């Protein structure tokens, strides 16, 4: 019985993440269009795109690793989703939580892009290879302030679980974005790179690299990547809300909080042109790194 | 149950509806027609509200938009691009040059009728067709997709010998690949 509840809970969480992530993607397209003074596609356009991609035939075969690449992405997104609590106090299904899951999460979030890098490498497309090198360089850039922010939180509150950090916020009544502000700033600056909107869309730059690592993938491969990307963006937003904004008591509050924090990379991205790779890395190793170090000092001293 | 004819019909209707509202275009900008694509996509005419958006590579695209004349040199590339696209795929011939050669009607190195080499679903005529005409062309394509009449790719498979013979007449060095559809 317990196992059955767990499995059903996992499936419900995946469906929630898929629907919310896809809708957010559509709303972002609409917002982008409004900023460009266009009418824009309807908010459910991403669902139509996904359904159409799923209905396409896929007669591409470059080897098994290419097929495994999107699967790696999907598995990584779903497993990451299982570790992030959706609501406070077990309000949603508690899927998988254990001591030290924040450290495990740091490793897990890199797993999908690495698998995708292997898959893209096998397609033999030069655009994919350039996209992979750019993506991994950018990841080296934004992972450092991100890890520093999380380590600062772990030092400050003596816990390595996400639920532990959520309990701290429940108990004290203040969000962590106020009680450890430097970690929040570092994490938000790292988030700009994590979501890969402009100016950090150097990986899949459509006109420059022909969409980079995914350039040889069409049809069902693209559907898998699109849906795993949607799930992963929901995971990241929920993680930010859990860590810095005091979690959420019900789904409506979760949606409001995740959407408002999602607007930071989106709105910054709409009005920005694209960085070159070295500019992006220089950005992340500048102020975000400074705030990361400040966060650790703040956590260690106070 | 799933395989009987009526349920297949319902699935087709839903799929055609999705295809109609999500058209990813690979603009093959060989000719002057490519200059009409940016105004079609940007704020004045905004093709994205109809679900039309650009695709970066042939693998992801649904529609091949051949904008303008094709020289014998570019025909080779456009055939390769078309064959890399995944089913279901459609071709739009853009501008007079794809219909009868247009202003290049007596040129020695451009092809005159695109339909002899690739199966064209919709033509947009004019030299140049304005963005309104391009949107009308997309509307026509949506119409025939919804009715299930946009079967150019099937025509290409059925008459492969004829198409290949025509292509070889223009490009003697065309390497034909083995197909196992």
Short mmCIF file of C-alpha atoms in Angstrom, two decimals:
data_model
loop_
_atom_site.label_atom_id
_atom_site.label_comp_id
_atom_site.label_asym_id
_atom_site.label_seq_id
_atom_site.Cartn_x
_atom_site.Cartn_y
_atom_site.Cartn_z
CA UNK A 1 0.00 0.00 0.00
CA UNK A 2 2.79 2.35 0.96
CA UNK A 3 4.69 1.52 -2.20
CA UNK A 4 1.59 2.12 -4.31
CA UNK A 5 1.10 5.56 -2.75
CA UNK A 6 4.72 6.39 -3.45
CA UNK A 7 4.45 5.39 -7.10
CA UNK A 8 1.19 7.28 -7.57
CA UNK A 9 2.71 10.29 -5.85
CA UNK A 10 5.71 10.19 -8.15
CA UNK A 11 3.48 10.04 -11.22
CA UNK A 12 1.31 12.90 -9.96
CA UNK A 13 4.42 15.00 -9.30
CA UNK A 14 5.75 14.34 -12.80
CA UNK A 15 2.43 15.31 -14.38
CA UNK A 16 2.26 18.48 -12.28
CA UNK A 17 5.81 19.43 -13.23
CA UNK A 18 5.19 18.73 -16.92
CA UNK A 19 1.98 20.75 -17.10
CA UNK A 20 3.30 23.68 -15.09
CA UNK A 21 6.66 23.75 -16.91
CA UNK A 22 5.06 23.61 -20.35
CA UNK A 23 2.52 26.30 -19.49
CA UNK A 24 5.28 28.53 -18.13
CA UNK A 25 7.18 28.05 -21.38
CA UNK A 26 4.11 29.13 -23.35
CA UNK A 27 3.50 32.12 -21.09
CA UNK A 28 7.12 33.14 -21.52
CA UNK A 29 6.69 33.02 -25.30
CA UNK A 30 3.61 35.22 -24.92
CA UNK A 31 5.44 37.69 -22.67
CA UNK A 32 8.40 37.82 -25.07
CA UNK A 33 6.01 38.54 -27.91
CA UNK A 34 4.29 41.33 -25.98
CA UNK A 35 7.65 42.93 -25.22
CA UNK A 36 8.43 42.75 -28.94
CA UNK A 37 5.06 44.45 -29.59
CA UNK A 38 3.67 41.30 -31.17
CA UNK A 39 0.50 39.37 -30.43
CA UNK A 40 2.33 36.13 -29.77
CA UNK A 41 1.20 32.50 -29.77
CA UNK A 42 -1.46 31.28 -27.32
CA UNK A 43 -0.19 30.14 -23.91
CA UNK A 44 -0.87 26.48 -24.79
CA UNK A 45 1.30 26.65 -27.93
CA UNK A 46 3.99 24.51 -26.28
CA UNK A 47 1.53 21.67 -25.77
CA UNK A 48 0.62 21.74 -29.47
CA UNK A 49 4.29 21.80 -30.42
CA UNK A 50 5.02 18.88 -28.11
CA UNK A 51 2.13 16.83 -29.48
CA UNK A 52 3.18 17.53 -33.05
CA UNK A 53 6.79 16.59 -32.31
CA UNK A 54 5.61 13.37 -30.72
CA UNK A 55 3.62 12.57 -33.85
CA UNK A 56 6.58 12.96 -36.18
CA UNK A 57 8.52 10.00 -37.44
CA UNK A 58 12.12 9.73 -36.35
CA UNK A 59 14.36 8.19 -38.98
CA UNK A 60 17.62 9.43 -37.48
CA UNK A 61 20.19 7.02 -36.20
CA UNK A 62 23.74 8.02 -35.38
CA UNK A 63 24.34 5.34 -32.78
CA UNK A 64 23.01 4.30 -29.39
CA UNK A 65 24.56 7.12 -27.42
CA UNK A 66 22.54 9.61 -29.44
CA UNK A 67 19.35 7.86 -28.38
CA UNK A 68 20.59 7.69 -24.79
CA UNK A 69 21.29 11.44 -24.63
CA UNK A 70 17.66 12.63 -24.41
CA UNK A 71 16.92 9.67 -22.13
CA UNK A 72 19.70 10.81 -19.78
CA UNK A 73 18.19 14.28 -19.73
CA UNK A 74 14.73 12.94 -18.94
CA UNK A 75 15.98 10.59 -16.22
CA UNK A 76 18.03 13.36 -14.64
CA UNK A 77 15.08 15.76 -14.64
CA UNK A 78 12.68 13.22 -13.17
CA UNK A 79 15.10 12.02 -10.47
CA UNK A 80 15.90 15.60 -9.51
CA UNK A 81 12.17 16.23 -9.29
CA UNK A 82 11.83 13.34 -6.88
CA UNK A 83 14.28 14.97 -4.43
CA UNK A 84 12.74 18.43 -4.31
CA UNK A 85 9.80 18.79 -1.90
CA UNK A 86 6.96 20.53 -3.69
CA UNK A 87 5.07 21.93 -0.68
CA UNK A 88 5.82 22.66 2.96
CA UNK A 89 5.15 20.13 5.76
CA UNK A 90 4.54 17.25 3.35
CA UNK A 91 1.55 19.02 1.78
CA UNK A 92 2.27 17.25 -1.50
CA UNK A 93 3.61 13.69 -1.83
CA UNK A 94 7.02 13.41 -0.17
CA UNK A 95 8.81 11.43 -2.80
CA UNK A 96 12.43 10.91 -1.78
CA UNK A 97 14.13 12.87 0.97
CA UNK A 98 17.13 11.84 3.00
CA UNK A 99 19.99 13.32 4.95
CA UNK A 100 22.40 15.18 2.71
CA UNK A 101 20.10 15.37 -0.31
CA UNK A 102 21.22 18.94 -1.06
CA UNK A 103 24.76 17.70 -1.77
CA UNK A 104 23.39 14.83 -3.86
CA UNK A 105 21.25 17.31 -5.77
CA UNK A 106 24.31 19.33 -6.72
CA UNK A 107 25.78 16.29 -8.45
CA UNK A 108 22.49 15.18 -9.95
CA UNK A 109 21.72 18.48 -11.66
CA UNK A 110 24.90 18.15 -13.75
CA UNK A 111 24.19 14.58 -14.77
CA UNK A 112 21.61 15.32 -17.47
CA UNK A 113 23.63 17.88 -19.43
CA UNK A 114 26.67 15.57 -19.30
CA UNK A 115 24.66 12.70 -20.76
CA UNK A 116 23.30 15.04 -23.39
CA UNK A 117 26.86 16.11 -24.17
CA UNK A 118 27.82 12.49 -24.86
CA UNK A 119 24.73 12.05 -27.02
CA UNK A 120 25.37 15.23 -28.96
CA UNK A 121 28.97 14.20 -29.49
CA UNK A 122 27.96 11.07 -31.31
CA UNK A 123 25.84 12.86 -33.88
CA UNK A 124 29.05 14.14 -35.44
CA UNK A 125 27.53 17.50 -36.23
CA UNK A 126 30.13 20.28 -35.73
CA UNK A 127 27.44 22.61 -34.38
CA UNK A 128 26.66 20.06 -31.66
CA UNK A 129 30.31 19.83 -30.67
CA UNK A 130 30.65 23.61 -30.42
CA UNK A 131 27.39 23.80 -28.45
CA UNK A 132 28.60 21.14 -26.02
CA UNK A 133 31.90 22.88 -25.36
CA UNK A 134 30.08 26.16 -24.83
CA UNK A 135 27.52 24.56 -22.54
CA UNK A 136 30.12 22.85 -20.37
CA UNK A 137 32.21 26.03 -20.15
CA UNK A 138 29.15 27.98 -19.10
CA UNK A 139 28.32 25.31 -16.55
CA UNK A 140 31.79 25.67 -15.03
CA UNK A 141 30.99 29.36 -14.81
CA UNK A 142 27.64 29.31 -13.02
CA UNK A 143 28.12 26.18 -10.92
CA UNK A 144 30.73 27.88 -8.73
CA UNK A 145 28.57 30.72 -7.35
CA UNK A 146 25.63 28.30 -7.13
CA UNK A 147 27.61 25.77 -5.08
CA UNK A 148 29.02 28.58 -2.92
CA UNK A 149 25.53 29.86 -2.17
CA UNK A 150 24.34 26.39 -1.14
CA UNK A 151 27.47 25.72 0.92
CA UNK A 152 26.91 29.03 2.70
CA UNK A 153 23.37 27.94 3.59
CA UNK A 154 24.66 24.57 4.82
CA UNK A 155 27.29 26.24 7.03
CA UNK A 156 24.88 28.84 8.36
CA UNK A 157 22.14 26.44 9.42
CA UNK A 158 24.08 23.23 10.05
CA UNK A 159 21.90 21.11 7.81
CA UNK A 160 22.31 19.46 4.43
CA UNK A 161 18.67 18.62 3.76
CA UNK A 162 16.23 20.74 1.80
CA UNK A 163 13.47 20.00 4.30
CA UNK A 164 15.81 21.09 7.10
CA UNK A 165 16.30 24.48 5.45
CA UNK A 166 12.55 24.76 4.89
CA UNK A 167 11.95 23.99 8.58
CA UNK A 168 14.41 26.72 9.56
CA UNK A 169 12.35 29.23 7.60
CA UNK A 170 9.10 27.93 9.08
CA UNK A 171 10.47 28.16 12.60
CA UNK A 172 12.06 31.62 12.38
CA UNK A 173 9.36 33.09 10.14
CA UNK A 174 11.81 34.89 7.85
CA UNK A 175 12.71 33.76 4.38
CA UNK A 176 16.30 32.81 3.75
CA UNK A 177 16.55 35.49 1.06
CA UNK A 178 16.45 37.97 3.96
CA UNK A 179 18.39 36.06 6.61
CA UNK A 180 21.24 35.18 4.22
CA UNK A 181 20.98 37.82 1.49
CA UNK A 182 24.40 37.31 -0.11
CA UNK A 183 23.72 33.65 -0.80
CA UNK A 184 20.43 34.64 -2.41
CA UNK A 185 22.12 37.19 -4.66
CA UNK A 186 24.78 34.69 -5.73
CA UNK A 187 22.14 32.03 -6.39
CA UNK A 188 19.96 34.38 -8.44
CA UNK A 189 22.92 35.49 -10.54
CA UNK A 190 23.80 31.84 -11.09
CA UNK A 191 20.17 31.21 -12.05
CA UNK A 192 20.56 33.57 -15.02
CA UNK A 193 23.01 31.10 -16.49
CA UNK A 194 21.09 28.05 -15.38
CA UNK A 195 17.97 28.94 -17.35
CA UNK A 196 19.90 29.76 -20.51
CA UNK A 197 17.87 32.75 -21.54
CA UNK A 198 19.69 35.67 -23.14
CA UNK A 199 22.37 36.86 -22.62
CA UNK A 200 23.45 33.34 -21.63
CA UNK A 201 21.79 31.45 -24.48
CA UNK A 202 25.17 30.70 -25.95
CA UNK A 203 24.50 26.95 -25.98
CA UNK A 204 21.54 26.72 -28.30
CA UNK A 205 21.96 29.94 -30.21
CA UNK A 206 19.61 29.26 -33.15
CA UNK A 207 21.03 31.59 -35.76
CA UNK A 208 24.62 31.11 -34.75
CA UNK A 209 24.94 27.42 -33.95
CA UNK A 210 21.75 25.98 -35.50
CA UNK A 211 20.43 25.20 -31.98
CA UNK A 212 23.69 23.59 -30.86
CA UNK A 213 23.59 20.17 -29.17
CA UNK A 214 20.06 19.40 -30.36
CA UNK A 215 20.74 20.20 -34.00
CA UNK A 216 20.62 16.56 -35.14
CA UNK A 217 17.57 15.68 -33.07
CA UNK A 218 14.06 15.95 -34.40
CA UNK A 219 10.68 14.45 -33.72
CA UNK A 220 10.46 12.30 -30.62
CA UNK A 221 13.99 13.15 -29.47
CA UNK A 222 13.06 16.81 -29.45
CA UNK A 223 9.81 16.01 -27.66
CA UNK A 224 11.76 14.23 -24.92
CA UNK A 225 14.15 17.14 -24.57
CA UNK A 226 11.36 19.69 -24.56
CA UNK A 227 9.37 17.90 -21.87
CA UNK A 228 12.45 17.18 -19.75
CA UNK A 229 13.45 20.82 -20.05
CA UNK A 230 10.01 21.87 -18.83
CA UNK A 231 10.15 19.47 -15.90
CA UNK A 232 13.66 20.61 -15.05
CA UNK A 233 12.73 24.28 -15.06
CA UNK A 234 9.86 23.51 -12.67
CA UNK A 235 12.32 21.63 -10.44
CA UNK A 236 14.77 24.51 -10.36
CA UNK A 237 12.09 27.08 -9.63
CA UNK A 238 10.60 24.94 -6.86
CA UNK A 239 14.07 24.47 -5.41
CA UNK A 240 14.63 28.22 -5.32
CA UNK A 241 11.26 28.75 -3.68
CA UNK A 242 11.99 26.00 -1.14
CA UNK A 243 15.43 27.30 -0.29
CA UNK A 244 15.05 31.06 -0.35
CA UNK A 245 11.37 31.98 -0.32
CA UNK A 246 10.06 29.88 2.52
CA UNK A 247 8.47 27.13 0.46
CA UNK A 248 4.75 27.17 -0.29
CA UNK A 249 1.76 26.02 1.71
CA UNK A 250 -0.45 25.23 -1.26
CA UNK A 251 -0.20 24.99 -5.02
CA UNK A 252 -1.54 28.49 -5.73
CA UNK A 253 1.16 30.11 -3.58
CA UNK A 254 3.74 27.82 -5.21
CA UNK A 255 2.66 28.98 -8.66
CA UNK A 256 2.77 32.65 -7.67
CA UNK A 257 6.21 32.33 -6.08
CA UNK A 258 7.77 30.23 -8.84
CA UNK A 259 6.37 32.50 -11.53
CA UNK A 260 7.64 35.64 -9.88
CA UNK A 261 11.14 34.21 -9.50
CA UNK A 262 11.00 32.87 -13.07
CA UNK A 263 10.48 36.41 -14.30
CA UNK A 264 14.02 37.41 -13.22
CA UNK A 265 15.89 35.45 -15.94
CA UNK A 266 13.05 35.87 -18.45
CA UNK A 267 12.70 39.65 -18.26
CA UNK A 268 16.45 40.12 -18.05
CA UNK A 269 16.76 37.88 -21.08
CA UNK A 270 14.16 39.54 -23.30
CA UNK A 271 16.00 42.86 -23.37
CA UNK A 272 19.52 41.44 -23.59
CA UNK A 273 21.64 40.45 -26.57
CA UNK A 274 23.83 37.36 -26.46
CA UNK A 275 27.20 37.11 -24.71
CA UNK A 276 30.19 35.37 -26.13
CA UNK A 277 31.41 32.35 -24.17
CA UNK A 278 34.33 34.08 -22.48
CA UNK A 279 32.15 37.07 -21.58
CA UNK A 280 29.63 34.76 -19.95
CA UNK A 281 32.30 32.99 -17.89
CA UNK A 282 33.88 36.32 -16.94
CA UNK A 283 30.45 37.47 -15.76
CA UNK A 284 29.97 34.45 -13.50
CA UNK A 285 33.48 34.59 -12.09
CA UNK A 286 33.05 38.27 -11.30
CA UNK A 287 30.22 39.58 -9.11
CA UNK A 288 28.41 36.25 -8.53
CA UNK A 289 31.65 34.73 -7.26
CA UNK A 290 32.24 37.79 -5.06
CA UNK A 291 28.78 37.44 -3.54
CA UNK A 292 29.35 33.71 -3.10
CA UNK A 293 32.53 34.35 -1.10
CA UNK A 294 30.73 37.07 0.87
CA UNK A 295 27.92 34.61 1.62
CA UNK A 296 30.34 32.02 2.97
CA UNK A 297 32.15 34.63 5.11
CA UNK A 298 28.77 35.87 6.38
CA UNK A 299 27.72 32.34 7.22
CA UNK A 300 31.01 31.49 8.91
CA UNK A 301 31.32 34.67 10.96
CA UNK A 302 27.71 35.29 12.04
CA UNK B 1 -9.75 -1.22 -31.15
CA UNK B 2 -6.91 1.21 -31.75
CA UNK B 3 -6.31 0.00 -35.28
CA UNK B 4 -9.82 0.13 -36.63
CA UNK B 5 -10.59 2.71 -39.26
CA UNK B 6 -12.78 5.13 -37.35
CA UNK B 7 -10.47 5.58 -34.39
CA UNK B 8 -7.58 6.09 -36.82
CA UNK B 9 -9.64 8.83 -38.43
CA UNK B 10 -10.10 10.58 -35.09
CA UNK B 11 -6.36 10.33 -34.36
CA UNK B 12 -5.65 11.77 -37.80
CA UNK B 13 -7.97 14.71 -37.19
CA UNK B 14 -6.27 15.53 -33.87
CA UNK B 15 -2.79 15.13 -35.34
CA UNK B 16 -3.60 17.24 -38.37
CA UNK B 17 -4.97 19.90 -36.05
CA UNK B 18 -1.70 19.91 -34.10
CA UNK B 19 0.37 19.96 -37.30
CA UNK B 20 -1.70 22.81 -38.62
CA UNK B 21 -1.13 24.95 -35.54
CA UNK B 22 2.56 24.20 -35.13
CA UNK B 23 4.48 24.84 -38.34
CA UNK B 24 8.23 25.02 -37.92
CA UNK B 25 9.75 26.58 -40.98
CA UNK B 26 13.19 26.03 -42.38
CA UNK B 27 13.70 29.06 -44.61
CA UNK B 28 16.16 28.05 -47.28
CA UNK B 29 17.26 31.54 -48.19
CA UNK B 30 18.92 31.05 -51.53
CA UNK B 31 17.20 33.79 -53.47
CA UNK B 32 16.10 37.33 -52.81
CA UNK B 33 12.91 36.03 -51.16
CA UNK B 34 14.70 35.53 -47.86
CA UNK B 35 14.41 39.27 -47.22
CA UNK B 36 10.63 38.92 -46.86
CA UNK B 37 10.91 36.41 -44.02
CA UNK B 38 12.11 38.79 -41.24
CA UNK B 39 9.12 41.18 -41.64
CA UNK B 40 6.80 38.16 -41.68
CA UNK B 41 8.21 36.91 -38.38
CA UNK B 42 8.66 40.21 -36.52
CA UNK B 43 6.24 42.62 -34.92
CA UNK B 44 4.38 43.96 -37.92
CA UNK B 45 3.02 40.70 -39.32
CA UNK B 46 3.88 38.30 -36.46
CA UNK B 47 3.59 34.84 -37.97
CA UNK B 48 4.18 33.27 -34.55
CA UNK B 49 0.58 33.94 -33.53
CA UNK B 50 -0.41 31.32 -36.13
CA UNK B 51 2.06 28.84 -34.65
CA UNK B 52 4.61 29.47 -37.39
CA UNK B 53 8.13 29.71 -36.09
CA UNK B 54 11.60 29.21 -37.45
CA UNK B 55 13.45 25.93 -37.06
CA UNK B 56 17.21 25.93 -36.92
CA UNK B 57 17.98 22.65 -38.68
CA UNK B 58 16.22 20.39 -41.20
CA UNK B 59 15.85 17.69 -38.53
CA UNK B 60 13.48 19.85 -36.53
CA UNK B 61 11.58 21.46 -39.39
CA UNK B 62 8.15 20.68 -40.85
CA UNK B 63 8.12 23.05 -43.78
CA UNK B 64 10.87 23.76 -46.28
CA UNK B 65 10.44 27.27 -47.58
CA UNK B 66 12.36 27.61 -50.84
CA UNK B 67 12.66 31.36 -51.18
CA UNK B 68 13.31 32.26 -54.76
CA UNK B 69 15.38 30.90 -57.60
CA UNK B 70 17.49 27.77 -57.32
CA UNK B 71 20.69 27.45 -59.28
CA UNK B 72 21.88 23.98 -60.22
CA UNK B 73 24.45 24.31 -57.47
CA UNK B 74 21.93 25.10 -54.73
CA UNK B 75 19.44 22.52 -55.97
CA UNK B 76 21.83 19.81 -54.85
CA UNK B 77 21.90 21.24 -51.33
CA UNK B 78 18.17 21.78 -51.17
CA UNK B 79 17.57 18.15 -52.11
CA UNK B 80 19.87 17.03 -49.32
CA UNK B 81 18.10 19.32 -46.88
CA UNK B 82 14.71 18.03 -47.95
CA UNK B 83 15.76 14.43 -47.52
CA UNK B 84 17.10 15.12 -44.04
CA UNK B 85 13.73 16.39 -42.87
CA UNK B 86 11.46 14.09 -40.89
CA UNK B 87 7.97 13.06 -41.95
CA UNK B 88 5.44 14.67 -42.18
CA UNK B 89 7.11 17.39 -44.22
CA UNK B 90 5.87 20.01 -46.62
CA UNK B 91 7.41 22.29 -49.20
CA UNK B 92 6.38 25.84 -50.02
CA UNK B 93 7.61 27.31 -53.28
CA UNK B 94 8.08 30.99 -52.72
CA UNK B 95 8.07 33.56 -55.52
CA UNK B 96 7.67 33.33 -59.27
CA UNK B 97 11.11 31.80 -59.71
CA UNK B 98 9.97 28.47 -58.28
CA UNK B 99 6.97 28.36 -60.65
CA UNK B 100 8.34 29.35 -64.04
CA UNK B 101 11.80 30.77 -63.49
CA UNK B 102 10.51 34.32 -63.06
CA UNK B 103 13.05 36.85 -64.23
CA UNK B 104 15.56 34.03 -64.67
CA UNK B 105 13.38 32.28 -67.26
CA UNK B 106 16.18 32.17 -69.84
CA UNK B 107 19.09 31.62 -67.49
CA UNK B 108 21.33 28.65 -68.26
CA UNK B 109 22.00 27.67 -64.65
CA UNK B 110 18.72 28.05 -62.77
CA UNK B 111 15.89 25.56 -62.66
CA UNK B 112 12.53 26.72 -63.94
CA UNK B 113 9.93 24.54 -62.19
CA UNK B 114 10.64 23.37 -58.67
CA UNK B 115 7.88 20.76 -58.75
CA UNK B 116 9.90 18.61 -61.13
CA UNK B 117 12.60 18.10 -58.49
CA UNK B 118 10.81 18.32 -55.15
CA UNK B 119 7.10 17.86 -54.40
CA UNK B 120 5.68 21.32 -53.73
CA UNK B 121 2.54 21.57 -51.60
CA UNK B 122 1.82 25.29 -51.85
CA UNK B 123 3.09 27.98 -54.19
CA UNK B 124 3.19 31.64 -53.25
CA UNK B 125 3.53 33.68 -56.42
CA UNK B 126 4.75 37.20 -56.87
CA UNK B 127 8.07 38.88 -57.32
CA UNK B 128 8.44 39.53 -54.43
CA UNK B 129 5.41 38.21 -52.56
CA UNK B 130 4.67 40.61 -49.73
CA UNK B 131 4.36 39.34 -46.12
CA UNK B 132 0.56 39.34 -46.52
CA UNK B 133 0.96 36.90 -49.40
CA UNK B 134 3.33 34.77 -47.33
CA UNK B 135 0.79 34.63 -44.50
CA UNK B 136 -1.92 33.74 -47.03
CA UNK B 137 0.35 30.93 -48.24
CA UNK B 138 0.75 29.63 -44.71
CA UNK B 139 -3.03 29.84 -44.31
CA UNK B 140 -3.49 27.76 -47.45
CA UNK B 141 -0.97 25.22 -46.17
CA UNK B 142 -2.83 25.01 -42.85
CA UNK B 143 -6.05 24.45 -44.76
CA UNK B 144 -4.73 21.56 -46.81
CA UNK B 145 -2.96 20.04 -43.79
CA UNK B 146 -6.25 20.08 -41.88
CA UNK B 147 -7.99 18.38 -44.79
CA UNK B 148 -5.19 15.83 -45.03
CA UNK B 149 -4.36 16.77 -48.61
CA UNK B 150 -0.78 17.91 -47.97
CA UNK B 151 0.76 14.66 -49.15
CA UNK B 152 3.79 15.91 -51.04
CA UNK B 153 6.18 13.70 -49.09
CA UNK B 154 4.11 10.64 -49.99
CA UNK B 155 4.15 11.69 -53.63
CA UNK B 156 7.95 11.96 -53.46
CA UNK B 157 8.23 8.43 -52.08
CA UNK B 158 5.81 7.00 -54.64
CA UNK B 159 7.46 8.66 -57.64
CA UNK B 160 11.04 8.52 -56.40
CA UNK B 161 12.43 7.25 -59.74
CA UNK B 162 10.87 10.10 -61.67
CA UNK B 163 12.13 12.73 -59.25
CA UNK B 164 15.60 11.19 -59.11
CA UNK B 165 15.80 11.04 -62.91
CA UNK B 166 14.85 14.72 -63.15
CA UNK B 167 17.39 15.63 -60.50
CA UNK B 168 20.12 13.64 -62.25
CA UNK B 169 19.40 15.44 -65.50
CA UNK B 170 20.41 18.69 -63.82
CA UNK B 171 23.13 17.35 -61.51
CA UNK B 172 24.95 14.41 -63.14
CA UNK B 173 27.18 13.96 -60.09
CA UNK B 174 24.26 13.58 -57.65
CA UNK B 175 25.03 10.71 -55.32
CA UNK B 176 21.82 8.79 -54.79
CA UNK B 177 21.47 7.27 -51.39
CA UNK B 178 19.79 4.01 -50.54
CA UNK B 179 16.39 4.50 -48.99
CA UNK B 180 14.63 2.05 -46.79
CA UNK B 181 11.37 3.67 -45.85
#
